[in-house]
Coordinates of C-alpha atoms and ligand atoms in Angstrom, one line a residue:
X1 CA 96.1 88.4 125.2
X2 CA 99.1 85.6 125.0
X3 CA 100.3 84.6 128.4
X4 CA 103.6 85.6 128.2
X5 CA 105.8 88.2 130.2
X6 CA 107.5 90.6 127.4
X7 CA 106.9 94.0 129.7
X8 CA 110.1 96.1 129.7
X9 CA 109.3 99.7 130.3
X10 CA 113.3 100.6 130.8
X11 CA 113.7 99.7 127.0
X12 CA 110.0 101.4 126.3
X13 CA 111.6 105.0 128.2
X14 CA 114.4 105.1 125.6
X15 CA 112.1 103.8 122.7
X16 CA 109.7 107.1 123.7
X17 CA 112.6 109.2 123.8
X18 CA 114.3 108.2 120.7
X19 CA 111.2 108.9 119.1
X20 CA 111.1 112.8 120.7
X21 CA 114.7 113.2 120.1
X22 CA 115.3 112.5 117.2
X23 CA 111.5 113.8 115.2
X24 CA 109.4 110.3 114.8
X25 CA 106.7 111.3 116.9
X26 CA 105.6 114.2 119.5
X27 CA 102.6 114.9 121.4
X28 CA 99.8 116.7 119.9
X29 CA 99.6 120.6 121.2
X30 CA 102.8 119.9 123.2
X31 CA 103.5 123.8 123.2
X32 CA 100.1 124.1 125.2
X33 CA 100.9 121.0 127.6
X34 CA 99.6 118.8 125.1
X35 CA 96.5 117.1 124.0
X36 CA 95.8 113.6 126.1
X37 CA 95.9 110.5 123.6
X38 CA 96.3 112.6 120.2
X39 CA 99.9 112.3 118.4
X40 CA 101.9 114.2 115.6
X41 CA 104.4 112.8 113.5
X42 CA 107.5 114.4 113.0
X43 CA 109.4 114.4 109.5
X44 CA 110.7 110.6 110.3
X45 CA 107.7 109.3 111.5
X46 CA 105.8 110.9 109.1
X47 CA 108.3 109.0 106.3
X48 CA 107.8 106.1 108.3
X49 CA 104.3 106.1 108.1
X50 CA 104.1 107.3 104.8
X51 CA 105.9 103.6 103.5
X52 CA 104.3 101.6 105.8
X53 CA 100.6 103.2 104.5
X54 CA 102.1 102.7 100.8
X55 CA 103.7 99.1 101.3
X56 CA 99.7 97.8 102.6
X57 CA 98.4 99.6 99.8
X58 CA 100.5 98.4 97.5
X59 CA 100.0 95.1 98.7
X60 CA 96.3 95.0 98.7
X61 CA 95.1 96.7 96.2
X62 CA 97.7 97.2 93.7
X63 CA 99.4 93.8 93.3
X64 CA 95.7 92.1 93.7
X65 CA 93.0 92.1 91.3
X66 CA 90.7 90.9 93.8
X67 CA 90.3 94.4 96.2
X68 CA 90.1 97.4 94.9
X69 CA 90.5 101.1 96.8
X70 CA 88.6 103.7 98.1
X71 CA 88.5 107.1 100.7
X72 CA 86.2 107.5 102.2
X73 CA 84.4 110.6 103.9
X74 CA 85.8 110.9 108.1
X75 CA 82.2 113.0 109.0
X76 CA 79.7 110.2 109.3
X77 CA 76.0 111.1 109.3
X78 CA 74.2 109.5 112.4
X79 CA 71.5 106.7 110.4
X80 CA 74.6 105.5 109.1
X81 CA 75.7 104.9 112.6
X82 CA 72.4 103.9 113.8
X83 CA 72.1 100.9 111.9
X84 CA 76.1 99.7 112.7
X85 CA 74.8 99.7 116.1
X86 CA 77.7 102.6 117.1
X87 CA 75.3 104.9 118.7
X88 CA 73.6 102.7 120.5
X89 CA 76.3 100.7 121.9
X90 CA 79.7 101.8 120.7
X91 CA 80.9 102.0 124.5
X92 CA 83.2 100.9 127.2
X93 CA 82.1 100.3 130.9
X94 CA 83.9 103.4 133.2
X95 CA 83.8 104.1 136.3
X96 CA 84.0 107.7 138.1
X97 CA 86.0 108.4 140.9
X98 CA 83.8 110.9 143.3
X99 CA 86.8 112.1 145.1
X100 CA 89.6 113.1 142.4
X101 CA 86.8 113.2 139.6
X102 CA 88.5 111.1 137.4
X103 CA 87.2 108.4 134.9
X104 CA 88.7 104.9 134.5
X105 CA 87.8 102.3 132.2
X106 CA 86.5 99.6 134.3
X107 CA 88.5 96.9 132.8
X108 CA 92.0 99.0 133.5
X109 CA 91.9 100.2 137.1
X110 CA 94.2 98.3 138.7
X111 CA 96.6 99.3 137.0
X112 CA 95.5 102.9 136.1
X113 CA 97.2 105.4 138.1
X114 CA 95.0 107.7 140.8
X115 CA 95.9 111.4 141.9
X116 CA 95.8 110.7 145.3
X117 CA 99.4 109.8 146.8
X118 CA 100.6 107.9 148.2
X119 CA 98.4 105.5 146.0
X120 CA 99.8 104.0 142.7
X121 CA 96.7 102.8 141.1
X122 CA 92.8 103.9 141.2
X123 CA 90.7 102.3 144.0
X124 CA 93.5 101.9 146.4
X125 CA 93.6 105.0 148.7
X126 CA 91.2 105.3 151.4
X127 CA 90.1 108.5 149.7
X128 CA 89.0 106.8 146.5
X129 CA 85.4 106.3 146.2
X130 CA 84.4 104.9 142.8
X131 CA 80.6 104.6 141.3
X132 CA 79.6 101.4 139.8
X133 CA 80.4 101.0 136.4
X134 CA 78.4 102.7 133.6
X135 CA 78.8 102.8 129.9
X136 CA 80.2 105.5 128.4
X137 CA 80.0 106.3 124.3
X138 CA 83.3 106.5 122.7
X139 CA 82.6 108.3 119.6
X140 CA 82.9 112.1 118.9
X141 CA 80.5 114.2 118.0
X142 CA 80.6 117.3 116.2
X143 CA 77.6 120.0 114.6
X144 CA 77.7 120.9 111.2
X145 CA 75.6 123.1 108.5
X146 CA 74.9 126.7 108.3
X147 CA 73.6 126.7 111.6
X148 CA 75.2 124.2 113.6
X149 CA 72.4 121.9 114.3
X150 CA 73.1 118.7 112.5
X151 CA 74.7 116.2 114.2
X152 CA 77.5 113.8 112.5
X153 CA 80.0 111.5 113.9
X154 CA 84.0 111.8 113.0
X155 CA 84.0 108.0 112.0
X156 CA 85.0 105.4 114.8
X157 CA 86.2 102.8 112.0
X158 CA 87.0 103.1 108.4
X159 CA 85.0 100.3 107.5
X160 CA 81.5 101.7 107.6
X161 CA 81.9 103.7 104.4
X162 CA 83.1 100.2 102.8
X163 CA 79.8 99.2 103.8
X164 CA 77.9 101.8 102.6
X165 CA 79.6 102.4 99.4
X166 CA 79.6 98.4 98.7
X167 CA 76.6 99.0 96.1
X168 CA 78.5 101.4 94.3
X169 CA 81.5 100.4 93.8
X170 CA 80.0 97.0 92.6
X171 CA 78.1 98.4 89.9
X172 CA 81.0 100.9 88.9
X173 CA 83.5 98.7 88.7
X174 CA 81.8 95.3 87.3
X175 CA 83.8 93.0 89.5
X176 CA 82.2 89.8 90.6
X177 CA 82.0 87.7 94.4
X178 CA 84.6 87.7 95.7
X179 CA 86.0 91.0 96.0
X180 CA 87.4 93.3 98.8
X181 CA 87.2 97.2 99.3
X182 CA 90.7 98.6 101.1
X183 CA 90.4 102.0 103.0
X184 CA 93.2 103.7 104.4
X185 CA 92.2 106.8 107.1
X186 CA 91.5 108.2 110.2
X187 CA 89.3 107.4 113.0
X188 CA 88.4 108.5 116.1
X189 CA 87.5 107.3 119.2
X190 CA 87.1 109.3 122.8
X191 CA 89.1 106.6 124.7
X192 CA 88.8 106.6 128.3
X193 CA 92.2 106.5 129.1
X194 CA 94.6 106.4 126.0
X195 CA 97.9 104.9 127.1
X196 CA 101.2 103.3 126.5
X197 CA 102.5 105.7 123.8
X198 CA 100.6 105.6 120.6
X199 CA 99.1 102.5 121.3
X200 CA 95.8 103.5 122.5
X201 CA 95.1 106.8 121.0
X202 CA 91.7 109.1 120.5
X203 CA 92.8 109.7 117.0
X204 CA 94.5 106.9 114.9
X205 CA 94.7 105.9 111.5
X206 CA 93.2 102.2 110.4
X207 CA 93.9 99.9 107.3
X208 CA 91.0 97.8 106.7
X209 CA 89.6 95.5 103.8
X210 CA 86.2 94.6 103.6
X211 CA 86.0 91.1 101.6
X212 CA 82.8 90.3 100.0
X213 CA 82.2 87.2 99.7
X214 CA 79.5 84.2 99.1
X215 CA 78.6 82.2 102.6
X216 CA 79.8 79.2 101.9
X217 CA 83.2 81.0 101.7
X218 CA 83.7 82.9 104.6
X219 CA 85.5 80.5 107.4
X220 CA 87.9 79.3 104.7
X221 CA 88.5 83.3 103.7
X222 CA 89.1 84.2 107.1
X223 CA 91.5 81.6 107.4
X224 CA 93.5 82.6 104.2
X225 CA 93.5 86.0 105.1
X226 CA 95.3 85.4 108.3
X227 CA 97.9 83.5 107.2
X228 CA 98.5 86.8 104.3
X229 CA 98.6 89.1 106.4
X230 CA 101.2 87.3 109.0
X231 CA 103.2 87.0 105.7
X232 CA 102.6 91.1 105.4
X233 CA 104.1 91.5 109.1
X234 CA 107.1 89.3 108.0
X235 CA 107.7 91.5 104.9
X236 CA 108.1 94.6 107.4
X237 CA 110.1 93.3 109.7
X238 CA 108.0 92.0 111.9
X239 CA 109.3 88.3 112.9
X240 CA 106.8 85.3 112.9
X241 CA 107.6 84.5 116.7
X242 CA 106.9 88.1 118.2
X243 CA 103.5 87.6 116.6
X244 CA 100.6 85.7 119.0
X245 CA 97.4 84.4 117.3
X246 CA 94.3 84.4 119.9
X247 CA 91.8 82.6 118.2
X248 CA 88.9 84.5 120.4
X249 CA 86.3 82.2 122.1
X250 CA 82.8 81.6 121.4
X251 CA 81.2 84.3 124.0
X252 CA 84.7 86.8 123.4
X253 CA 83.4 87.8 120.1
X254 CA 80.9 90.2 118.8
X255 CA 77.5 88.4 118.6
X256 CA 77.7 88.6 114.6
X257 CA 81.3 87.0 114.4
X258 CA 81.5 83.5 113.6
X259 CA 85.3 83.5 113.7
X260 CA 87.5 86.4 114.7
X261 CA 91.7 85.8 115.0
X262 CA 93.5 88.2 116.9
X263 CA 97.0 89.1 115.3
X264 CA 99.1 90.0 119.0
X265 CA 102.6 91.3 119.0
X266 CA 105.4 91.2 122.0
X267 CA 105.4 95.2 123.0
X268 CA 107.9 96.0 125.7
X269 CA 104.9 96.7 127.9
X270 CA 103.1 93.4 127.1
X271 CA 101.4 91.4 124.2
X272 CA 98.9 93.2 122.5
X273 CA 96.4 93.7 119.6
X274 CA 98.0 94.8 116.4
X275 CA 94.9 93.7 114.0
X276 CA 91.9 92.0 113.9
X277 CA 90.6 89.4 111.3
X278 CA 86.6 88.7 111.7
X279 CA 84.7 86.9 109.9
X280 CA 81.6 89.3 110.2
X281 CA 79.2 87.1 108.1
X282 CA 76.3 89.1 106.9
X283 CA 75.9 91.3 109.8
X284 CA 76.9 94.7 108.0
X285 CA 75.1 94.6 104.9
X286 CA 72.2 93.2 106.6
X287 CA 71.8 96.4 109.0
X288 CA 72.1 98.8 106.4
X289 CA 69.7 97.2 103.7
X290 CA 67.4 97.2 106.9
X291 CA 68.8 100.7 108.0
X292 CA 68.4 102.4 104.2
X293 CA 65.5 100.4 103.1
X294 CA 67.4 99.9 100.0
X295 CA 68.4 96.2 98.8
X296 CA 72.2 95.1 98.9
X297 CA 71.7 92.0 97.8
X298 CA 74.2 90.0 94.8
X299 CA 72.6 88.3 92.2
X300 CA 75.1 85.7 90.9
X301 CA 75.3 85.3 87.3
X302 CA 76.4 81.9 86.5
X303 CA 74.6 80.3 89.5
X304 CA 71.7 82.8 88.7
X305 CA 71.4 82.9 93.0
X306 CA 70.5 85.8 95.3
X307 CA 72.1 86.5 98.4
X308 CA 73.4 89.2 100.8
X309 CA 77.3 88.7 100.7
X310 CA 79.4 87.9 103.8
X311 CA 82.3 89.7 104.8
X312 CA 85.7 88.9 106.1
X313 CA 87.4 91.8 107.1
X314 CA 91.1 92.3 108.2
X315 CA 91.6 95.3 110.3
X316 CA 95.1 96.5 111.1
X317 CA 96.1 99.9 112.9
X318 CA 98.5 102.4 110.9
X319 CA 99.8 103.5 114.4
X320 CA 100.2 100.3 116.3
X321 CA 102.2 98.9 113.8
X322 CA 104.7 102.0 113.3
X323 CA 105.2 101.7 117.1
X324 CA 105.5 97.7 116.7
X325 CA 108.0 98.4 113.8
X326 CA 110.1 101.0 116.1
X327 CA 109.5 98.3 119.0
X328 CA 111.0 96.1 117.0
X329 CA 113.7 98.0 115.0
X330 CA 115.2 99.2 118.4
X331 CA 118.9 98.0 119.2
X332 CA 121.4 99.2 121.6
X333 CA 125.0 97.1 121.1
X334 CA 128.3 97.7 122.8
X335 CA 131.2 98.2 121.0
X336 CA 134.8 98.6 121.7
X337 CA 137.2 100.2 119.9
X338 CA 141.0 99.6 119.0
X339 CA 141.8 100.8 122.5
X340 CA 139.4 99.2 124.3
X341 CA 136.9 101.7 124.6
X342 CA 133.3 100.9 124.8
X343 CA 130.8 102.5 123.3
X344 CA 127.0 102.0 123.2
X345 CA 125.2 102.2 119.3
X346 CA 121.9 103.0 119.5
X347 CA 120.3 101.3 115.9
X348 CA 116.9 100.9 114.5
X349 CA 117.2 97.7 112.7
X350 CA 114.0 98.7 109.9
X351 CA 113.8 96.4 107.3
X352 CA 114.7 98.2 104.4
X353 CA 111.9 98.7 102.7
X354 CA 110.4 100.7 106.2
X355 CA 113.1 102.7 106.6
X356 CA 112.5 106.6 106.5
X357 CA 115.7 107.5 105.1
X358 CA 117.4 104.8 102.7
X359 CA 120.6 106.7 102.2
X360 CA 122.9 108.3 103.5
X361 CA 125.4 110.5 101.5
X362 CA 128.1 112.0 102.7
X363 CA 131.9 113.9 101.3
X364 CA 134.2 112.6 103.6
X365 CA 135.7 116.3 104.3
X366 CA 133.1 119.1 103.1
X367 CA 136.0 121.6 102.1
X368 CA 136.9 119.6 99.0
X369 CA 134.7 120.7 96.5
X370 CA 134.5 118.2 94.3
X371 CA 133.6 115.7 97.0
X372 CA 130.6 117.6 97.8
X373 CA 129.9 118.1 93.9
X374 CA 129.6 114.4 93.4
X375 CA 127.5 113.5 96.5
X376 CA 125.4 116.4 95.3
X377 CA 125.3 114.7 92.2
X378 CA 124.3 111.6 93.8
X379 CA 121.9 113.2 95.6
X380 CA 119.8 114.5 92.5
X381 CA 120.1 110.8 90.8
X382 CA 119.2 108.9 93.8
X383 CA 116.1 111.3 94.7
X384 CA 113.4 110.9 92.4
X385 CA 113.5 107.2 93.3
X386 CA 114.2 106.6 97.4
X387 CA 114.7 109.3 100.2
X388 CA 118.1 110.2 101.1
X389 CA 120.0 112.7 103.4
X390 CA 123.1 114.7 102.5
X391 CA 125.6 115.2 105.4
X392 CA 128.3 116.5 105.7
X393 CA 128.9 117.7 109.4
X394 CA 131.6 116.1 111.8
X395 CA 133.5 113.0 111.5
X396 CA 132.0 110.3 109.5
X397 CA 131.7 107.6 112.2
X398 CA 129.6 110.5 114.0
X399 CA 127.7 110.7 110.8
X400 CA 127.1 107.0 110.5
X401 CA 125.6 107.0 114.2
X402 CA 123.3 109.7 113.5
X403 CA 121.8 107.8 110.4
X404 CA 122.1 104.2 112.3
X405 CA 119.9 106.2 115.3
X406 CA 117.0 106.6 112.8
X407 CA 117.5 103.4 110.8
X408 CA 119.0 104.6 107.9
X409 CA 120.2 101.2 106.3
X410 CA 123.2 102.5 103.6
X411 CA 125.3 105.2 103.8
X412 CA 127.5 106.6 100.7
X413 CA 130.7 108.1 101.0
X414 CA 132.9 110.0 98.0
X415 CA 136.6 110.2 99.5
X416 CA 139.7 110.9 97.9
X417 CA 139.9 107.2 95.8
X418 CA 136.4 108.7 94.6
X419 CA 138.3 111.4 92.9
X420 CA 140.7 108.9 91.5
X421 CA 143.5 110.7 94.2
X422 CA 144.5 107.1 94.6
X423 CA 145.2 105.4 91.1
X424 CA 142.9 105.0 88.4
X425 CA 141.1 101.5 90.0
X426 CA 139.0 103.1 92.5
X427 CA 137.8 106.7 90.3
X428 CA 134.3 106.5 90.3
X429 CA 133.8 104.3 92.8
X430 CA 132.3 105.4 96.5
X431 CA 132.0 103.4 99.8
X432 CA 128.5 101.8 100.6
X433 CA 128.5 101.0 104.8
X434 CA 125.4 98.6 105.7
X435 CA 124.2 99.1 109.0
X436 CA 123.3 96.3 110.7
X437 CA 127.0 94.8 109.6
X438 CA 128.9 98.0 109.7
X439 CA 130.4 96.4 106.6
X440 CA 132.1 98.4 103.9
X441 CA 132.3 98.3 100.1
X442 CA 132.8 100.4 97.4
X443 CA 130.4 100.6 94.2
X444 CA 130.6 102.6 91.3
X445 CA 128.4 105.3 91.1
X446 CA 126.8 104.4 87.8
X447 CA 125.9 100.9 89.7
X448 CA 124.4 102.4 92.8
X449 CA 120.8 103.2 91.6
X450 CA 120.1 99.7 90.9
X451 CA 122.0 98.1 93.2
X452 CA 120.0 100.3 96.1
X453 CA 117.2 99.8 94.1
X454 CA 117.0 95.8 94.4
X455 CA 117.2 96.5 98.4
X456 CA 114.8 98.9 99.9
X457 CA 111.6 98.1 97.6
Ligands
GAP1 N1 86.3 97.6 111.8 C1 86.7 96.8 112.9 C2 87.4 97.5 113.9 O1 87.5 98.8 113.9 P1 88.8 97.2 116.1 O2 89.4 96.0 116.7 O3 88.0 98.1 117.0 O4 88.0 96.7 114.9 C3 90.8 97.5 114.5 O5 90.0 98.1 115.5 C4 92.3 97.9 114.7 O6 92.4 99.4 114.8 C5 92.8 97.4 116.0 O7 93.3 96.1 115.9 C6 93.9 98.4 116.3 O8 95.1 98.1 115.6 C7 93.4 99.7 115.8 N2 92.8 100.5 116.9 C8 91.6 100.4 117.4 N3 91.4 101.3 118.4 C9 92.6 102.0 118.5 C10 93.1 103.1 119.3 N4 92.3 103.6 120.2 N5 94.3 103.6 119.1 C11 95.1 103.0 118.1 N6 94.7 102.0 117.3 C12 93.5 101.5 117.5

């Protein structure tokens, strides 16, 4: 982790809120008290997600011919596991407190907070009496089959299948060294205490590519593949200096890794992990050829050599960026109107693109019918294409707060000129207000498609 203060848990309370109040993202079983370290998205988070999911996808697999797509299965069976080394070692030192019963990952207690009062952080009352530490599995297990009785895994990474499917998808799809498999999903891990929001969660959802690769290759891979993938977080909205790159020492790494970059953003409560890039050498295929008794190896045609392929593999979390993007979106600016009033806007600043909602359209007085007929009209042209929201309660500067709360980056409005109530010049036309500006201008309607178009893609 960079050495650099950005901790701000005031700003982090209203980011939390915001995403309560206004549907990006709840806790799991909430009703019942809640589930510790699980999450639901609400119908904006669930758009947010949804583009941010699309935009990597989009990215890696469909504008490259190099990487290709797949889904994998989330139940894992346990050889698979076996041979990644999961079940043996997938774990986290923890250590149990005897009085209070609680379980603290060894690396977090002073700053994990303890039961007992008036103490603020585990180890520091009297009372506390913690055991040495001991290592504790983090993966879930679940029973399956008629009866119960065979053990699987639900998947702690997303890359295993990638791994197991490698042979596969080689020989289906004829591609040659090198070449990447891209898996989007879900995966679980029992973290010992899940904190700071979404961050640290027991279910999350991971974007990984597993690049194949000849050895020779994989330092100067790794290398390219950080530098596209800072260029990704720049696309979303993610600025170049909020981003730290640990270059993790000899002795920090996984004994496999001959190179691993950390990709580190500025949360408000410190600088942490977004993705990993590690270049995992032959480590992977080499435990499951072992593991399966079944060769992996590539036989190169024009060089006529055999090998087992490296891998490079850049590892981002779904969830840890959509709370970097909020993070980062979040912007509270004082205002003051013609009387001198002041007034706080609360805006999420999303790069287009991110957005949930692209559009918002509203009549600028819902009794006039043919206001809302056009906007309706709007509506149905627009939809197909981009999400938008129709609205049409309250005043419109009430309106346009609503949609800059969520990040909404255009808003339409049909008015009186719309309806040509004005002169002839403006009929047809409709205002376009930009968020971040607050700036007006008006558009005809034909010219709005494309001109929205060329802006949130
Ligand atoms: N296949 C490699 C791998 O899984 P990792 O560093 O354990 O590596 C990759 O995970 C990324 O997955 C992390 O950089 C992080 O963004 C995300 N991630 C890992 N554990 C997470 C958790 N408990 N909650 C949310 N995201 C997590």
């Amino acid at each position: 982790m960079a050495n650099k203060d950005t901790t701000d848990p005031a700003r982090m309370e209203k980011i939390v809120s915001l995403c309560k109040r206004r549907g990006f993202i709840f806790q799991a079983g909430e009703l019942y008290g809640g589930l510790n370290g699980c999450w639901d998205y609400g119908p904006l988070g669930a758009e947010l997600k949804r583009n941010l999911k699309d935009y990597w996808w989009r990215k890696t697999v469909q504008e490259r011919d190099d990487v290709l797509g797949m889904d994998g299965a989330i139940l894992t069976m346990e050889p698979v596991l076996v041979s990644s080394g999961h079940v043996g070692g997938f774990s986290d030192p923890m250590v149990d407190c005897k009085t209070c019963k609680a379980r603290f990952r060894a690396d977090n207690v002073a700053t994990s907070p303890c039961k007992e009062k008036p103490s603020v952080c585990a180890g520091q009352s009297p009372k506390c009496e913690l055991t040495e530490p001991r290592d504790f599995n983090l993966m879930l297990q679940t029973n399956f089959g008629a009866t119960g009785d065979q053990i699987a895994y639900l998947r702690p990474e997303t890359a295993q299948s990638i791994f197991c499917q490698y042979k596969n998808v080689l020989d289906s799809n004829r591609v040659k060294l090198p070449f990447g498999i891209a898996q989007v999903g879900k995966s679980f891990r029992n973290e010992i205490n899940p904190r700071n929001f979404t961050f640290r969660s027991r279910e999350f959802e991971q974007m990984e590519i597993e690049y194949f690769c000849h050895p020779d290759d994989g330092m100067r891979l790794t290398d390219e593949w950080l530098e596209e993938r800072l260029k990704f977080y720049g696309e979303i909205g993610i600025p170049r200096e909020k981003l730290h790159i640990l270059d993790v020492p000899d002795g920090e790494r996984a004994f496999y890794s001959k190179k691993t970059y950390d990709i580190e953003y500025e949360f408000p409560f410190g600088i942490q992990e977004l993705e990993g890039v590690a270049y995992r050498t032959d480590y992977d295929l080499g435990v499951h050829e072992k593991g399966a008794g079944k060769s992996l190896v590539y036989f190169d045609e024009e060089t006529k050599e055999k090998f087992l392929p490296h891998v490079v593999e850049p590892s981002a979390g779904c969830d840890r960026t959509v709370l970097a993007l909020i993070c980062e979106a979040f912007d509270e600016e004082t205002l003051t109107d013609e009387k001198g009033k002041e007034d706080v806007r609360t805006i999420l600043r999303f790069v287009p693109r991110m957005a949930p909602i692209k559009v918002g359209i509203f009549p600028l007085l819902k009794k006039n019918e043919e206001q809302v007929r056009i906007c309706r009209e709007i509506q149905k042209t627009l939809q197909p294409w981009m999400t938008v929201f129709y609205d049409d309660g309250g005043a419109v500067g009430r309106r346009y707060r609503r949609q800059d709360e969520v990040g909404t980056p255009f808003c339409v409005t049909v008015d009186f000129e719309t309806l040509g109530e004005q002169g002839d010049a403006l009929k047809g036309t409709v205002t376009v207000r930009q968020r971040d500006s607050m700036a007006q201008e008006r558009l005809p309607i034909a010219a709005l498609l494309p001109w929205l178009l060329e802006r949130v893609r």
